[in-house]
Amino acid sequence: MNVTAGAADQLRKVLITGVSRGLGKALALELAKRGHTVIGCSRSPDLLSSLQSELASASENKSNSNQHLTMNVDVRSNSSVEELARALVEKKAIPDIIVNNAGTINKNNRIWEVPADEFDTVIDTNIKGTANVLRHFIPVMVENKNGIIVNISSGWGRSAAAQVAPYCASKWAVEGLTKAVAKELPAGMSCVALNPGVINTEMLQSCFGSSADLYPMPDSWYSLSLSFPVHAPCVRNASIIFQML
């Protein structure tokens, strides 16, 4: 399935969390290139500033290049996400699609050697952060009777590996959360979990070291999976699990 920048009714407003690097940034730039409006957030103001310029340059539809938004948001904070939702409602920029991409991983360690605060950071970002976005954006999407929510999962949300127990736990939780939320949504909306496969990101490098170089970079990932979020069918009360390898 190919995404093309066609008629206005084919274009979407896409909210991407964790947009300043890795998969989030690669997805944002390619969506902008194909004419979609990107609303990106992360906790890195400097990277967001440069990304704003990159999005404008990448935009296939130059008349739309100034519509992209980048905002400093910490998804771990319920109030920060609440403020983001309020701001987008005021700007009449309610997203058609949400990609819950923000995530982190623990340093390789056995569970009893992972500090409590490090464990909390993984859970707070990967699962609580996703839940915060759902809490504040689903109601406004329901009002529009339209919306697709893509929660980025992992192969380690469907299997397990030593040394990364906190990360595995968080992604298994994302899978369960996604399936449950899908059953709660009205017609016209869907919530799906997406395993993007093994991609050479900073998180993978932290686990695999130099072996991460054996895997594709984020900017080649979109060719495998970008079309999914934009053209995915809205199936009532269904959670579609895609594994993109």
Short mmCIF file of N, CA and C in Angstrom, two decimals, residues 87-223:
data_model
loop_
_atom_site.label_atom_id
_atom_site.label_comp_id
_atom_site.label_asym_id
_atom_site.label_seq_id
_atom_site.Cartn_x
_atom_site.Cartn_y
_atom_site.Cartn_z
N ALA A 87 -4.23 22.61 23.80
CA ALA A 87 -3.66 23.50 22.79
C ALA A 87 -4.10 23.10 21.39
N LEU A 88 -4.15 21.81 21.12
CA LEU A 88 -4.53 21.36 19.78
C LEU A 88 -6.02 21.58 19.51
N VAL A 89 -6.83 21.44 20.54
CA VAL A 89 -8.25 21.74 20.38
C VAL A 89 -8.42 23.22 20.05
N GLU A 90 -7.70 24.08 20.75
CA GLU A 90 -7.79 25.52 20.50
C GLU A 90 -7.32 25.88 19.10
N LYS A 91 -6.33 25.17 18.60
CA LYS A 91 -5.80 25.42 17.26
C LYS A 91 -6.60 24.71 16.17
N LYS A 92 -7.65 24.00 16.59
CA LYS A 92 -8.45 23.18 15.66
C LYS A 92 -7.55 22.22 14.89
N ALA A 93 -6.65 21.59 15.64
CA ALA A 93 -5.68 20.67 15.05
C ALA A 93 -5.80 19.28 15.68
N ILE A 94 -7.04 18.85 15.91
CA ILE A 94 -7.25 17.53 16.48
C ILE A 94 -6.72 16.48 15.50
N PRO A 95 -5.87 15.57 15.95
CA PRO A 95 -5.28 14.61 15.01
C PRO A 95 -6.27 13.58 14.50
N ASP A 96 -6.07 13.18 13.26
CA ASP A 96 -6.81 12.06 12.69
C ASP A 96 -6.16 10.74 13.09
N ILE A 97 -4.86 10.80 13.28
CA ILE A 97 -4.06 9.62 13.61
C ILE A 97 -3.11 9.98 14.74
N ILE A 98 -2.96 9.09 15.70
CA ILE A 98 -1.97 9.25 16.76
C ILE A 98 -1.00 8.08 16.69
N VAL A 99 0.28 8.39 16.71
CA VAL A 99 1.31 7.35 16.80
C VAL A 99 2.01 7.53 18.14
N ASN A 100 1.69 6.65 19.07
CA ASN A 100 2.33 6.67 20.38
C ASN A 100 3.69 5.98 20.26
N ASN A 101 4.69 6.78 19.95
CA ASN A 101 6.02 6.28 19.64
C ASN A 101 7.04 6.51 20.76
N ALA A 102 6.79 7.48 21.63
CA ALA A 102 7.76 7.79 22.69
C ALA A 102 8.07 6.55 23.51
N GLY A 103 9.34 6.29 23.70
CA GLY A 103 9.71 5.11 24.46
C GLY A 103 11.15 5.16 24.93
N THR A 104 11.45 4.32 25.90
CA THR A 104 12.82 4.20 26.39
C THR A 104 13.05 2.77 26.84
N ILE A 105 14.30 2.44 27.12
CA ILE A 105 14.66 1.08 27.52
C ILE A 105 15.67 1.16 28.65
N ASN A 106 15.68 0.15 29.48
CA ASN A 106 16.65 0.10 30.57
C ASN A 106 18.03 -0.32 30.06
N LYS A 107 19.05 0.00 30.81
CA LYS A 107 20.39 -0.51 30.51
C LYS A 107 20.38 -2.02 30.72
N ASN A 108 21.09 -2.75 29.89
CA ASN A 108 21.12 -4.20 30.01
C ASN A 108 21.51 -4.61 31.43
N ASN A 109 20.59 -5.30 32.10
CA ASN A 109 20.83 -5.75 33.47
C ASN A 109 19.78 -6.77 33.87
N ARG A 110 20.15 -7.66 34.78
CA ARG A 110 19.16 -8.56 35.36
C ARG A 110 18.22 -7.74 36.24
N ILE A 111 16.98 -8.20 36.35
CA ILE A 111 15.94 -7.37 36.97
C ILE A 111 16.33 -6.92 38.37
N TRP A 112 17.01 -7.77 39.14
CA TRP A 112 17.36 -7.38 40.50
C TRP A 112 18.52 -6.38 40.55
N GLU A 113 19.10 -6.12 39.38
CA GLU A 113 20.18 -5.13 39.31
C GLU A 113 19.73 -3.82 38.66
N VAL A 114 18.47 -3.78 38.25
CA VAL A 114 17.92 -2.55 37.66
C VAL A 114 17.45 -1.63 38.79
N PRO A 115 18.00 -0.43 38.91
CA PRO A 115 17.57 0.50 39.97
C PRO A 115 16.08 0.81 39.85
N ALA A 116 15.45 1.05 40.98
CA ALA A 116 14.01 1.31 40.99
C ALA A 116 13.64 2.50 40.13
N ASP A 117 14.45 3.56 40.18
CA ASP A 117 14.10 4.75 39.40
C ASP A 117 14.23 4.49 37.90
N GLU A 118 15.15 3.62 37.51
CA GLU A 118 15.28 3.28 36.09
C GLU A 118 14.08 2.45 35.63
N PHE A 119 13.66 1.51 36.47
CA PHE A 119 12.46 0.72 36.16
C PHE A 119 11.26 1.65 36.00
N ASP A 120 11.12 2.59 36.94
CA ASP A 120 9.98 3.52 36.90
C ASP A 120 9.99 4.35 35.62
N THR A 121 11.17 4.78 35.18
CA THR A 121 11.26 5.60 33.97
C THR A 121 10.76 4.83 32.75
N VAL A 122 11.11 3.56 32.66
CA VAL A 122 10.64 2.74 31.53
C VAL A 122 9.13 2.60 31.56
N ILE A 123 8.59 2.28 32.72
CA ILE A 123 7.13 2.10 32.84
C ILE A 123 6.41 3.43 32.64
N ASP A 124 6.93 4.49 33.23
CA ASP A 124 6.27 5.80 33.13
C ASP A 124 6.24 6.30 31.69
N THR A 125 7.29 6.02 30.93
CA THR A 125 7.35 6.49 29.54
C THR A 125 6.54 5.59 28.62
N ASN A 126 6.81 4.30 28.68
CA ASN A 126 6.28 3.38 27.67
C ASN A 126 4.81 3.04 27.85
N ILE A 127 4.36 2.88 29.09
CA ILE A 127 2.96 2.49 29.29
C ILE A 127 2.13 3.64 29.86
N LYS A 128 2.63 4.31 30.90
CA LYS A 128 1.86 5.44 31.43
C LYS A 128 1.80 6.58 30.42
N GLY A 129 2.89 6.80 29.70
CA GLY A 129 2.88 7.84 28.67
C GLY A 129 1.85 7.58 27.60
N THR A 130 1.77 6.33 27.17
CA THR A 130 0.76 5.95 26.18
C THR A 130 -0.64 6.16 26.74
N ALA A 131 -0.85 5.74 27.99
CA ALA A 131 -2.16 5.89 28.61
C ALA A 131 -2.54 7.37 28.77
N ASN A 132 -1.57 8.22 29.09
CA ASN A 132 -1.86 9.65 29.21
C ASN A 132 -2.37 10.23 27.89
N VAL A 133 -1.73 9.83 26.80
CA VAL A 133 -2.18 10.32 25.49
C VAL A 133 -3.59 9.82 25.19
N LEU A 134 -3.84 8.56 25.46
CA LEU A 134 -5.18 8.01 25.21
C LEU A 134 -6.22 8.74 26.05
N ARG A 135 -5.89 9.00 27.30
CA ARG A 135 -6.84 9.63 28.22
C ARG A 135 -7.32 10.99 27.72
N HIS A 136 -6.41 11.75 27.15
CA HIS A 136 -6.76 13.13 26.78
C HIS A 136 -7.14 13.30 25.31
N PHE A 137 -6.80 12.34 24.47
CA PHE A 137 -7.11 12.52 23.05
C PHE A 137 -8.28 11.67 22.55
N ILE A 138 -8.53 10.54 23.17
CA ILE A 138 -9.66 9.75 22.71
C ILE A 138 -10.97 10.52 22.80
N PRO A 139 -11.26 11.24 23.89
CA PRO A 139 -12.54 11.96 23.95
C PRO A 139 -12.75 12.94 22.79
N VAL A 140 -11.71 13.68 22.39
CA VAL A 140 -11.89 14.64 21.31
C VAL A 140 -11.97 13.93 19.95
N MET A 141 -11.32 12.79 19.83
CA MET A 141 -11.43 12.02 18.59
C MET A 141 -12.81 11.38 18.49
N VAL A 142 -13.35 10.95 19.62
CA VAL A 142 -14.70 10.37 19.63
C VAL A 142 -15.71 11.41 19.17
N GLU A 143 -15.53 12.66 19.59
CA GLU A 143 -16.43 13.73 19.15
C GLU A 143 -16.42 13.86 17.63
N ASN A 144 -15.26 13.64 17.03
CA ASN A 144 -15.14 13.70 15.57
C ASN A 144 -15.60 12.43 14.89
N LYS A 145 -15.87 11.39 15.69
CA LYS A 145 -16.31 10.08 15.18
C LYS A 145 -15.31 9.52 14.16
N ASN A 146 -14.04 9.76 14.44
CA ASN A 146 -13.01 9.31 13.50
C ASN A 146 -11.67 9.29 14.21
N GLY A 147 -10.85 8.32 13.86
CA GLY A 147 -9.49 8.32 14.41
C GLY A 147 -8.86 6.96 14.43
N ILE A 148 -7.56 6.95 14.21
CA ILE A 148 -6.75 5.74 14.30
C ILE A 148 -5.65 5.99 15.32
N ILE A 149 -5.48 5.06 16.24
CA ILE A 149 -4.43 5.16 17.24
C ILE A 149 -3.47 4.00 17.03
N VAL A 150 -2.21 4.32 16.83
CA VAL A 150 -1.17 3.31 16.63
C VAL A 150 -0.21 3.36 17.82
N ASN A 151 -0.21 2.32 18.61
CA ASN A 151 0.71 2.23 19.75
C ASN A 151 1.92 1.41 19.34
N ILE A 152 3.09 2.03 19.34
CA ILE A 152 4.29 1.31 18.93
C ILE A 152 4.65 0.27 19.98
N SER A 153 4.71 -0.97 19.55
CA SER A 153 5.03 -2.09 20.42
C SER A 153 6.44 -2.57 20.10
N SER A 154 6.67 -3.87 20.23
CA SER A 154 7.99 -4.43 20.01
C SER A 154 7.88 -5.94 19.93
N GLY A 155 8.87 -6.56 19.30
CA GLY A 155 8.93 -8.02 19.35
C GLY A 155 9.03 -8.50 20.79
N TRP A 156 9.62 -7.65 21.65
CA TRP A 156 9.72 -7.99 23.06
C TRP A 156 8.44 -7.66 23.82
N GLY A 157 7.41 -7.29 23.12
CA GLY A 157 6.08 -7.19 23.71
C GLY A 157 5.26 -8.42 23.38
N ARG A 158 5.89 -9.37 22.65
CA ARG A 158 5.23 -10.61 22.24
C ARG A 158 6.10 -11.82 22.55
N SER A 159 7.31 -11.54 23.01
CA SER A 159 8.24 -12.58 23.46
C SER A 159 9.02 -11.96 24.62
N ALA A 160 10.16 -12.51 24.97
CA ALA A 160 10.93 -11.94 26.08
C ALA A 160 12.41 -12.16 25.85
N ALA A 161 13.22 -11.38 26.54
CA ALA A 161 14.66 -11.51 26.45
C ALA A 161 15.28 -11.16 27.79
N ALA A 162 16.38 -11.79 28.10
CA ALA A 162 17.10 -11.48 29.33
C ALA A 162 17.68 -10.07 29.25
N GLN A 163 17.89 -9.47 30.39
CA GLN A 163 18.55 -8.17 30.53
C GLN A 163 17.63 -6.97 30.26
N VAL A 164 16.47 -7.21 29.68
CA VAL A 164 15.56 -6.10 29.36
C VAL A 164 14.15 -6.36 29.90
N ALA A 165 14.08 -6.93 31.09
CA ALA A 165 12.78 -7.27 31.67
C ALA A 165 11.86 -6.06 31.82
N PRO A 166 12.35 -4.90 32.28
CA PRO A 166 11.43 -3.75 32.39
C PRO A 166 10.84 -3.36 31.04
N TYR A 167 11.66 -3.36 30.01
CA TYR A 167 11.18 -3.00 28.68
C TYR A 167 10.16 -4.03 28.19
N CYS A 168 10.48 -5.32 28.36
CA CYS A 168 9.53 -6.36 27.96
C CYS A 168 8.19 -6.18 28.67
N ALA A 169 8.25 -5.95 29.98
CA ALA A 169 7.02 -5.77 30.75
C ALA A 169 6.20 -4.60 30.22
N SER A 170 6.88 -3.51 29.89
CA SER A 170 6.17 -2.32 29.42
C SER A 170 5.51 -2.57 28.07
N LYS A 171 6.17 -3.29 27.18
CA LYS A 171 5.60 -3.52 25.86
C LYS A 171 4.53 -4.61 25.87
N TRP A 172 4.65 -5.59 26.76
CA TRP A 172 3.53 -6.52 26.94
C TRP A 172 2.31 -5.74 27.44
N ALA A 173 2.54 -4.78 28.31
CA ALA A 173 1.44 -3.95 28.81
C ALA A 173 0.82 -3.12 27.69
N VAL A 174 1.64 -2.60 26.79
CA VAL A 174 1.13 -1.84 25.64
C VAL A 174 0.23 -2.73 24.79
N GLU A 175 0.63 -3.96 24.58
CA GLU A 175 -0.18 -4.89 23.79
C GLU A 175 -1.54 -5.11 24.44
N GLY A 176 -1.54 -5.37 25.75
CA GLY A 176 -2.80 -5.59 26.45
C GLY A 176 -3.67 -4.36 26.48
N LEU A 177 -3.06 -3.22 26.74
CA LEU A 177 -3.80 -1.95 26.74
C LEU A 177 -4.46 -1.71 25.39
N THR A 178 -3.72 -1.95 24.33
CA THR A 178 -4.23 -1.71 22.98
C THR A 178 -5.44 -2.58 22.69
N LYS A 179 -5.35 -3.86 23.02
CA LYS A 179 -6.47 -4.77 22.76
C LYS A 179 -7.71 -4.36 23.54
N ALA A 180 -7.51 -3.95 24.80
CA ALA A 180 -8.65 -3.55 25.61
C ALA A 180 -9.28 -2.26 25.11
N VAL A 181 -8.45 -1.28 24.78
CA VAL A 181 -8.97 0.00 24.29
C VAL A 181 -9.72 -0.19 22.98
N ALA A 182 -9.23 -1.07 22.12
CA ALA A 182 -9.90 -1.32 20.84
C ALA A 182 -11.34 -1.77 21.05
N LYS A 183 -11.59 -2.49 22.14
CA LYS A 183 -12.94 -2.97 22.43
C LYS A 183 -13.84 -1.87 22.99
N GLU A 184 -13.23 -0.77 23.41
CA GLU A 184 -13.99 0.32 24.01
C GLU A 184 -14.34 1.43 23.02
N LEU A 185 -13.70 1.43 21.88
CA LEU A 185 -13.89 2.53 20.93
C LEU A 185 -15.17 2.38 20.11
N PRO A 186 -15.77 3.49 19.72
CA PRO A 186 -16.98 3.44 18.88
C PRO A 186 -16.63 3.17 17.43
N ALA A 187 -17.65 2.94 16.64
CA ALA A 187 -17.46 2.76 15.20
C ALA A 187 -16.77 3.99 14.63
N GLY A 188 -15.90 3.76 13.64
CA GLY A 188 -15.18 4.86 13.03
C GLY A 188 -13.80 5.08 13.62
N MET A 189 -13.48 4.33 14.68
CA MET A 189 -12.17 4.45 15.30
C MET A 189 -11.53 3.09 15.47
N SER A 190 -10.21 3.07 15.53
CA SER A 190 -9.50 1.82 15.80
C SER A 190 -8.24 2.10 16.58
N CYS A 191 -7.79 1.10 17.30
CA CYS A 191 -6.56 1.18 18.09
C CYS A 191 -5.77 -0.09 17.81
N VAL A 192 -4.55 0.07 17.32
CA VAL A 192 -3.74 -1.08 16.94
C VAL A 192 -2.34 -0.96 17.52
N ALA A 193 -1.71 -2.10 17.71
CA ALA A 193 -0.31 -2.14 18.14
C ALA A 193 0.55 -2.49 16.94
N LEU A 194 1.66 -1.79 16.80
CA LEU A 194 2.54 -2.01 15.66
C LEU A 194 3.95 -2.34 16.14
N ASN A 195 4.43 -3.53 15.78
CA ASN A 195 5.82 -3.90 16.03
C ASN A 195 6.61 -3.51 14.80
N PRO A 196 7.48 -2.51 14.89
CA PRO A 196 8.18 -2.04 13.70
C PRO A 196 9.32 -2.93 13.24
N GLY A 197 9.64 -3.97 14.02
CA GLY A 197 10.77 -4.81 13.67
C GLY A 197 12.04 -4.30 14.33
N VAL A 198 13.17 -4.86 13.94
CA VAL A 198 14.45 -4.51 14.56
C VAL A 198 15.10 -3.40 13.73
N ILE A 199 15.19 -2.21 14.31
CA ILE A 199 15.68 -1.03 13.60
C ILE A 199 16.86 -0.45 14.37
N ASN A 200 17.83 0.05 13.65
CA ASN A 200 19.04 0.60 14.26
C ASN A 200 18.78 1.99 14.83
N THR A 201 18.26 2.01 16.03
CA THR A 201 18.00 3.26 16.76
C THR A 201 18.94 3.34 17.96
N GLU A 202 18.90 4.47 18.65
CA GLU A 202 19.73 4.62 19.85
C GLU A 202 19.38 3.56 20.89
N MET A 203 18.09 3.20 20.99
CA MET A 203 17.69 2.19 21.96
C MET A 203 18.28 0.83 21.60
N LEU A 204 18.26 0.49 20.31
CA LEU A 204 18.83 -0.79 19.90
C LEU A 204 20.34 -0.81 20.16
N GLN A 205 20.99 0.31 19.89
CA GLN A 205 22.43 0.40 20.12
C GLN A 205 22.77 0.19 21.59
N SER A 206 21.88 0.65 22.48
CA SER A 206 22.13 0.47 23.91
C SER A 206 22.07 -0.99 24.31
N CYS A 207 21.30 -1.80 23.56
CA CYS A 207 21.18 -3.23 23.85
C CYS A 207 22.19 -4.07 23.08
N PHE A 208 22.32 -3.77 21.80
CA PHE A 208 23.09 -4.62 20.89
C PHE A 208 24.52 -4.15 20.67
N GLY A 209 24.84 -2.93 21.07
CA GLY A 209 26.16 -2.39 20.81
C GLY A 209 26.42 -2.26 19.32
N SER A 210 27.60 -2.63 18.88
CA SER A 210 27.97 -2.49 17.46
C SER A 210 27.15 -3.40 16.55
N SER A 211 26.53 -4.44 17.11
CA SER A 211 25.70 -5.34 16.30
C SER A 211 24.47 -4.64 15.75
N ALA A 212 24.11 -3.49 16.33
CA ALA A 212 22.96 -2.74 15.83
C ALA A 212 23.18 -2.31 14.39
N ASP A 213 24.45 -2.21 13.97
CA ASP A 213 24.76 -1.78 12.60
C ASP A 213 24.30 -2.79 11.56
N LEU A 214 23.94 -3.99 11.99
CA LEU A 214 23.47 -5.02 11.06
C LEU A 214 22.03 -4.78 10.63
N TYR A 215 21.35 -3.86 11.28
CA TYR A 215 19.92 -3.65 11.04
C TYR A 215 19.66 -2.32 10.33
N PRO A 216 18.51 -2.21 9.66
CA PRO A 216 18.22 -1.00 8.88
C PRO A 216 18.08 0.24 9.75
N MET A 217 18.43 1.38 9.17
CA MET A 217 18.29 2.66 9.85
C MET A 217 16.84 3.12 9.80
N PRO A 218 16.45 4.03 10.70
CA PRO A 218 15.06 4.49 10.73
C PRO A 218 14.55 5.07 9.42
N ASP A 219 15.43 5.76 8.66
CA ASP A 219 14.95 6.41 7.44
C ASP A 219 14.61 5.43 6.34
N SER A 220 14.93 4.14 6.52
CA SER A 220 14.50 3.14 5.54
C SER A 220 13.30 2.35 6.04
N TRP A 221 12.96 2.54 7.32
CA TRP A 221 11.86 1.80 7.92
C TRP A 221 10.51 2.15 7.30
N TYR A 222 10.31 3.45 6.97
CA TYR A 222 9.00 3.89 6.49
C TYR A 222 8.57 3.15 5.24
N SER A 223 9.53 2.71 4.41
CA SER A 223 9.16 2.04 3.16
C SER A 223 8.45 0.72 3.42
#
